[in-house]
Short mmCIF file of C-alpha atoms in Angstrom, two decimals:
data_model
loop_
_atom_site.label_atom_id
_atom_site.label_comp_id
_atom_site.label_asym_id
_atom_site.label_seq_id
_atom_site.Cartn_x
_atom_site.Cartn_y
_atom_site.Cartn_z
CA VAL A 1 -5.19 -33.46 0.33
CA GLN A 2 -2.13 -33.35 -1.90
CA LEU A 3 -0.09 -30.26 -2.69
CA GLN A 4 2.58 -31.06 -5.28
CA ALA A 5 5.06 -28.28 -5.94
CA SER A 6 7.45 -28.14 -8.88
CA GLY A 7 9.59 -25.74 -10.86
CA GLY A 8 12.54 -25.22 -8.55
CA GLY A 9 16.11 -25.06 -9.74
CA LEU A 10 19.32 -23.10 -9.83
CA VAL A 11 19.09 -19.45 -10.83
CA GLN A 12 21.53 -16.56 -10.78
CA PRO A 13 20.97 -13.54 -8.54
CA GLY A 14 18.57 -11.14 -10.21
CA GLY A 15 16.98 -13.95 -12.19
CA SER A 16 13.42 -15.24 -12.34
CA LEU A 17 11.69 -18.54 -11.71
CA LYS A 18 8.07 -19.70 -11.69
CA LEU A 19 6.86 -22.38 -9.31
CA SER A 20 3.71 -24.40 -9.79
CA CYS A 21 1.61 -26.41 -7.36
CA VAL A 22 -1.08 -28.88 -8.37
CA VAL A 23 -3.74 -29.13 -5.68
CA SER A 24 -5.74 -32.32 -5.17
CA ASP A 25 -8.80 -32.85 -2.96
CA LEU A 26 -8.92 -29.20 -1.86
CA ASN A 27 -11.50 -26.85 -3.32
CA LEU A 28 -9.84 -23.52 -4.15
CA ASP A 29 -13.27 -21.88 -4.04
CA ASN A 30 -13.36 -22.59 -0.31
CA TYR A 31 -9.75 -22.60 0.87
CA ALA A 32 -6.98 -20.05 0.72
CA ILE A 33 -3.74 -21.31 -0.75
CA GLY A 34 -0.19 -20.07 -0.66
CA TRP A 35 3.50 -20.74 -0.35
CA LEU A 36 5.97 -21.09 2.47
CA ARG A 37 9.70 -21.71 2.43
CA GLN A 38 12.39 -23.12 4.65
CA ALA A 39 16.00 -22.10 4.24
CA PRO A 40 18.83 -24.27 5.57
CA GLY A 41 19.07 -23.92 9.33
CA LYS A 42 16.06 -21.61 9.55
CA GLU A 43 12.40 -21.93 10.49
CA ARG A 44 9.64 -22.16 7.94
CA GLU A 45 8.20 -18.82 6.89
CA GLY A 46 5.10 -17.89 4.96
CA VAL A 47 5.83 -16.22 1.64
CA ALA A 48 2.55 -15.51 -0.11
CA CYS A 49 -1.15 -16.32 0.12
CA ILE A 50 -4.27 -15.85 -2.00
CA SER A 51 -7.69 -15.92 -0.38
CA ALA A 52 -10.46 -18.19 -1.62
CA ARG A 53 -13.41 -15.85 -2.15
CA ASP A 54 -12.10 -12.59 -3.59
CA GLY A 55 -8.54 -13.55 -4.54
CA SER A 56 -6.91 -11.02 -2.23
CA THR A 57 -3.16 -11.54 -2.09
CA TYR A 58 -0.73 -11.15 0.79
CA TYR A 59 3.05 -11.24 0.86
CA ASP A 60 5.80 -11.39 3.40
CA ASP A 61 7.74 -8.13 3.53
CA ALA A 62 10.88 -9.95 2.36
CA VAL A 63 9.33 -10.76 -1.04
CA LYS A 64 6.82 -7.95 -1.56
CA GLY A 65 7.26 -6.35 -4.96
CA ARG A 66 9.35 -9.26 -6.28
CA PHE A 67 7.05 -12.29 -6.00
CA THR A 68 3.54 -12.72 -7.40
CA ILE A 69 1.08 -15.42 -6.43
CA SER A 70 -1.71 -16.47 -8.77
CA ARG A 71 -4.06 -19.40 -9.25
CA ASP A 72 -5.96 -21.15 -12.03
CA LYS A 73 -9.04 -22.76 -10.53
CA THR A 74 -9.79 -24.63 -13.77
CA LYS A 75 -6.46 -26.42 -13.41
CA ASN A 76 -6.46 -26.59 -9.58
CA THR A 77 -3.04 -25.01 -9.74
CA VAL A 78 -1.36 -22.18 -7.87
CA TYR A 79 1.75 -20.37 -9.06
CA LEU A 80 4.52 -18.29 -7.58
CA GLN A 81 6.31 -16.02 -10.02
CA MET A 82 9.62 -14.97 -8.50
CA SER A 83 11.78 -12.22 -9.92
CA GLY A 84 14.73 -10.21 -8.66
CA LEU A 85 15.90 -13.32 -6.83
CA LYS A 86 18.50 -12.96 -4.11
CA PRO A 87 20.81 -15.53 -2.49
CA GLU A 88 18.72 -15.23 0.69
CA ASP A 89 15.72 -16.55 -1.26
CA THR A 90 17.45 -19.93 -1.40
CA ALA A 91 15.10 -22.41 0.29
CA VAL A 92 12.74 -25.32 -0.17
CA TYR A 93 9.42 -23.86 -1.29
CA SER A 94 6.20 -25.68 -0.45
CA CYS A 95 2.60 -25.11 -1.36
CA ALA A 96 0.45 -24.64 1.75
CA THR A 97 -3.01 -23.83 3.07
CA PRO A 98 -4.21 -22.24 6.33
CA SER A 99 -7.25 -24.55 6.09
CA LEU A 100 -9.46 -21.46 6.03
CA SER A 101 -11.09 -19.46 3.26
CA ALA A 102 -9.11 -16.38 4.24
CA CYS A 103 -5.36 -16.03 4.54
CA ARG A 104 -4.21 -16.12 8.14
CA ARG A 105 -1.73 -13.56 9.43
CA ILE A 106 -0.23 -12.62 12.76
CA GLU A 107 1.63 -9.46 13.69
CA VAL A 108 5.15 -10.08 14.95
CA ARG A 109 7.23 -7.13 16.06
CA GLY A 110 5.49 -4.75 13.70
CA SER A 111 5.35 -6.94 10.60
CA TRP A 112 2.70 -9.36 9.41
CA LYS A 113 3.57 -13.04 9.14
CA LEU A 114 1.55 -15.54 7.13
CA LEU A 115 0.52 -18.74 8.87
CA PHE A 116 -0.26 -22.13 7.33
CA ASP A 117 -1.13 -25.42 8.99
CA TYR A 118 -0.81 -27.88 6.11
CA TRP A 119 1.80 -28.11 3.37
CA GLY A 120 3.10 -30.56 0.85
CA GLN A 121 6.49 -31.70 -0.40
CA GLY A 122 8.61 -28.82 -1.52
CA THR A 123 10.82 -27.87 -4.43
CA LEU A 124 14.33 -26.51 -3.96
CA VAL A 125 15.22 -23.05 -5.22
CA THR A 126 18.90 -22.15 -5.20
CA VAL A 127 19.99 -18.62 -6.00
CA SER A 128 23.70 -18.51 -6.66
CA SER A 129 26.23 -17.30 -9.18
#
């Protein structure tokens, strides 16, 4: 399985950016797909996920309302449209899968966290003026 993310770069606060991930050897009809990120000095965190069967989408509270995940099964590609970017969104973003058809979440101190167990090389997003 290969998950190749691209589209990162430098963007000003409040700006927008769209990431892409080309998926190889993973059938998006059978596996959920999403994005995670890792900021400098911090742990990885799930950002967004789209389920395989019905396309239900899930977002971390930190990005809800600002980020949108989508997929094009004909191109085996998943996207992350990011808007209203903040400096705290600065991180390496990687395409990831929970290796299940449904997105996997766990409740942590009252909020839901997305879990993934396989991810590819990431693309750096820097939000700075």
